[in-house]
Amino acid sequence: MLANLSASRAARESRFTLYEAEIRRRVWWTIMYFDLFLSDIMNQPPLIADNSFNTKRPVANVDEKVFGPLSIRIPPPASGGEDGSGYCKDGMRYFEIRSRLTLLVRSIKRRMNTPEFGHAPQVRTSYYGSSPNSNCYSIDQAASMETEVRAWLNDLPSYYQLDHEAA
């Protein structure tokens, strides 16, 4: 259905209004998110291949109270935002953060599930199949992936960060 709508391809500016193009981006990245995490649950590769789309990520800094079908520009939030960078909780920062998470997880899964990734020969089962000749990842590679995840977590606005002391 989305292929027929060309949602996986960046919208040409003349074909859609600014509002329609942004809504299409949000829908596409929501589908990307669910495709990735449902495929992970089922131990299958994502249905959406990495090279099959060029849709930009949703715009994060949007005043949703003003942005609508008649908008000719993306309105930023009026105030400085809760985190001091112009973002506010009721803006679309969540979509931007979730799309970045989707890209991060796709990247890590892609690296973990390629035979060239590691150097320690073992039998490994992934959604690409079982192979006694495939390689598992090293401690350094796992640490590198952890660093990427921690960087993503540290980049979250304070209102999305976990309270580690309460846990």
Short mmCIF file of C-alpha atoms in Angstrom, two decimals:
data_model
loop_
_atom_site.label_atom_id
_atom_site.label_comp_id
_atom_site.label_asym_id
_atom_site.label_seq_id
_atom_site.Cartn_x
_atom_site.Cartn_y
_atom_site.Cartn_z
CA MET A 1 0.00 0.00 0.00
CA LEU A 2 2.78 2.45 0.90
CA ALA A 3 4.64 1.59 -2.28
CA ASN A 4 1.61 2.72 -4.27
CA LEU A 5 1.61 5.99 -2.34
CA SER A 6 5.38 6.39 -2.88
CA ALA A 7 5.74 7.09 0.83
CA SER A 8 9.23 5.60 0.79
CA ARG A 9 10.46 8.28 -1.58
CA ALA A 10 11.03 11.90 -0.71
CA ALA A 11 8.05 13.95 -1.82
CA ARG A 12 8.63 16.39 -4.64
CA GLU A 13 7.88 19.86 -3.40
CA SER A 14 5.32 20.67 -6.09
CA ARG A 15 3.29 17.51 -5.60
CA PHE A 16 2.42 17.94 -1.91
CA THR A 17 1.92 20.84 0.42
CA LEU A 18 4.49 21.37 3.16
CA TYR A 19 2.04 19.94 5.68
CA GLU A 20 1.25 16.86 3.56
CA ALA A 21 4.95 16.17 2.99
CA GLU A 22 5.66 16.38 6.72
CA ILE A 23 2.75 14.09 7.60
CA ARG A 24 3.97 11.59 4.98
CA ARG A 25 7.45 11.65 6.59
CA ARG A 26 5.94 11.01 10.02
CA VAL A 27 3.85 8.11 8.73
CA TRP A 28 6.81 6.59 6.86
CA TRP A 29 9.15 6.75 9.86
CA THR A 30 6.44 5.32 12.13
CA ILE A 31 6.14 2.36 9.75
CA MET A 32 9.94 2.04 9.64
CA TYR A 33 9.99 1.93 13.44
CA PHE A 34 7.34 -0.79 13.68
CA ASP A 35 8.87 -2.79 10.81
CA LEU A 36 12.22 -2.83 12.61
CA PHE A 37 10.95 -3.80 16.03
CA LEU A 38 8.37 -6.34 14.85
CA SER A 39 10.99 -8.00 12.65
CA ASP A 40 13.26 -8.18 15.68
CA ILE A 41 10.54 -9.88 17.73
CA MET A 42 10.03 -12.44 14.94
CA ASN A 43 13.81 -12.87 14.37
CA GLN A 44 13.40 -11.87 10.73
CA PRO A 45 15.08 -9.19 8.63
CA PRO A 46 13.14 -5.95 8.33
CA LEU A 47 10.79 -5.90 5.35
CA ILE A 48 12.04 -2.44 4.41
CA ALA A 49 15.52 -2.74 2.92
CA ASP A 50 18.12 -0.08 3.74
CA ASN A 51 18.49 1.05 0.14
CA SER A 52 14.76 1.12 -0.66
CA PHE A 53 13.86 4.57 0.69
CA ASN A 54 15.10 8.14 0.72
CA THR A 55 12.46 9.78 2.88
CA LYS A 56 13.90 12.46 5.15
CA ARG A 57 13.38 12.23 8.88
CA PRO A 58 10.50 14.29 10.33
CA VAL A 59 11.20 17.88 11.30
CA ALA A 60 11.70 18.01 15.05
CA ASN A 61 11.32 21.65 15.98
CA VAL A 62 7.70 22.35 15.07
CA ASP A 63 5.02 24.33 16.86
CA GLU A 64 2.18 21.84 16.43
CA LYS A 65 -0.37 24.36 17.69
CA VAL A 66 0.31 26.54 14.64
CA PHE A 67 1.46 24.06 11.98
CA GLY A 68 -1.41 22.91 9.77
CA PRO A 69 -2.60 22.27 6.21
CA LEU A 70 -2.37 25.97 5.28
CA SER A 71 1.18 26.47 6.59
CA ILE A 72 3.73 27.78 4.10
CA ARG A 73 6.69 27.30 6.47
CA ILE A 74 7.48 25.11 9.47
CA PRO A 75 6.79 27.26 12.54
CA PRO A 76 9.29 26.82 15.40
CA PRO A 77 7.94 26.82 18.97
CA ALA A 78 7.24 30.34 20.23
CA SER A 79 9.08 29.94 23.53
CA GLY A 80 12.62 28.76 24.18
CA GLY A 81 11.31 25.27 24.94
CA GLU A 82 11.67 23.20 28.09
CA ASP A 83 15.26 22.17 27.32
CA GLY A 84 16.44 25.65 26.32
CA SER A 85 17.14 24.66 22.72
CA GLY A 86 13.81 25.76 21.29
CA TYR A 87 12.15 22.36 21.63
CA CYS A 88 9.02 21.78 23.64
CA LYS A 89 7.37 18.61 24.91
CA ASP A 90 4.27 19.08 22.83
CA GLY A 91 6.30 19.56 19.65
CA MET A 92 7.39 16.78 17.34
CA ARG A 93 10.75 16.12 18.98
CA TYR A 94 9.50 12.61 19.80
CA PHE A 95 9.25 11.71 16.10
CA GLU A 96 12.78 12.98 15.47
CA ILE A 97 14.16 11.03 18.43
CA ARG A 98 12.31 7.86 17.43
CA SER A 99 13.53 8.10 13.83
CA ARG A 100 17.13 8.51 15.07
CA LEU A 101 16.63 5.45 17.29
CA THR A 102 15.31 3.52 14.28
CA LEU A 103 18.41 4.42 12.25
CA LEU A 104 20.71 3.50 15.14
CA VAL A 105 19.10 0.10 15.74
CA ARG A 106 19.02 -0.68 11.99
CA SER A 107 22.72 0.15 11.77
CA ILE A 108 23.65 -2.01 14.75
CA LYS A 109 21.48 -4.94 13.60
CA ARG A 110 22.94 -4.74 10.11
CA ARG A 111 26.49 -4.89 11.49
CA MET A 112 25.68 -7.69 13.94
CA ASN A 113 24.10 -9.85 11.27
CA THR A 114 26.81 -9.77 8.65
CA PRO A 115 29.35 -12.60 8.44
CA GLU A 116 32.24 -10.13 8.17
CA PHE A 117 31.40 -8.43 11.47
CA GLY A 118 33.37 -10.49 13.95
CA HIS A 119 36.50 -12.54 14.13
CA ALA A 120 35.66 -15.40 16.53
CA PRO A 121 34.35 -18.38 14.49
CA GLN A 122 31.29 -19.89 16.17
CA VAL A 123 27.89 -21.19 15.20
CA ARG A 124 25.58 -18.24 15.17
CA THR A 125 21.87 -18.04 14.45
CA SER A 126 20.48 -14.80 13.14
CA TYR A 127 17.62 -13.86 10.91
CA TYR A 128 20.00 -14.46 8.01
CA GLY A 129 20.25 -18.13 9.02
CA SER A 130 22.60 -20.41 10.96
CA SER A 131 26.13 -20.91 9.85
CA PRO A 132 29.10 -22.60 11.52
CA ASN A 133 31.37 -20.36 9.45
CA SER A 134 29.84 -17.06 10.48
CA ASN A 135 31.64 -14.92 13.02
CA CYS A 136 30.47 -13.46 16.30
CA TYR A 137 31.35 -9.92 17.24
CA SER A 138 34.28 -9.05 19.47
CA ILE A 139 34.24 -7.26 22.83
CA ASP A 140 35.63 -4.14 21.11
CA GLN A 141 32.81 -4.20 18.58
CA ALA A 142 30.21 -4.67 21.32
CA ALA A 143 31.78 -1.78 23.26
CA SER A 144 31.64 0.37 20.13
CA MET A 145 27.93 -0.35 19.71
CA GLU A 146 27.34 0.39 23.40
CA THR A 147 29.11 3.73 22.94
CA GLU A 148 26.74 4.59 20.08
CA VAL A 149 23.69 3.72 22.19
CA ARG A 150 24.99 5.70 25.18
CA ALA A 151 25.64 8.71 22.92
CA TRP A 152 22.05 8.50 21.68
CA LEU A 153 20.76 8.27 25.27
CA ASN A 154 22.93 11.18 26.44
CA ASP A 155 21.65 13.31 23.55
CA LEU A 156 18.02 12.93 24.70
CA PRO A 157 16.34 16.03 26.14
CA SER A 158 16.05 15.97 29.92
CA TYR A 159 12.30 15.33 29.78
CA TYR A 160 12.92 12.05 27.88
CA GLN A 161 15.84 10.80 29.97
CA LEU A 162 15.44 8.05 32.54
CA ASP A 163 15.91 8.83 36.20
CA HIS A 164 18.60 6.30 37.13
CA GLU A 165 18.41 7.15 40.84
CA ALA A 166 14.71 6.24 41.02
CA ALA A 167 15.31 2.79 39.51
#
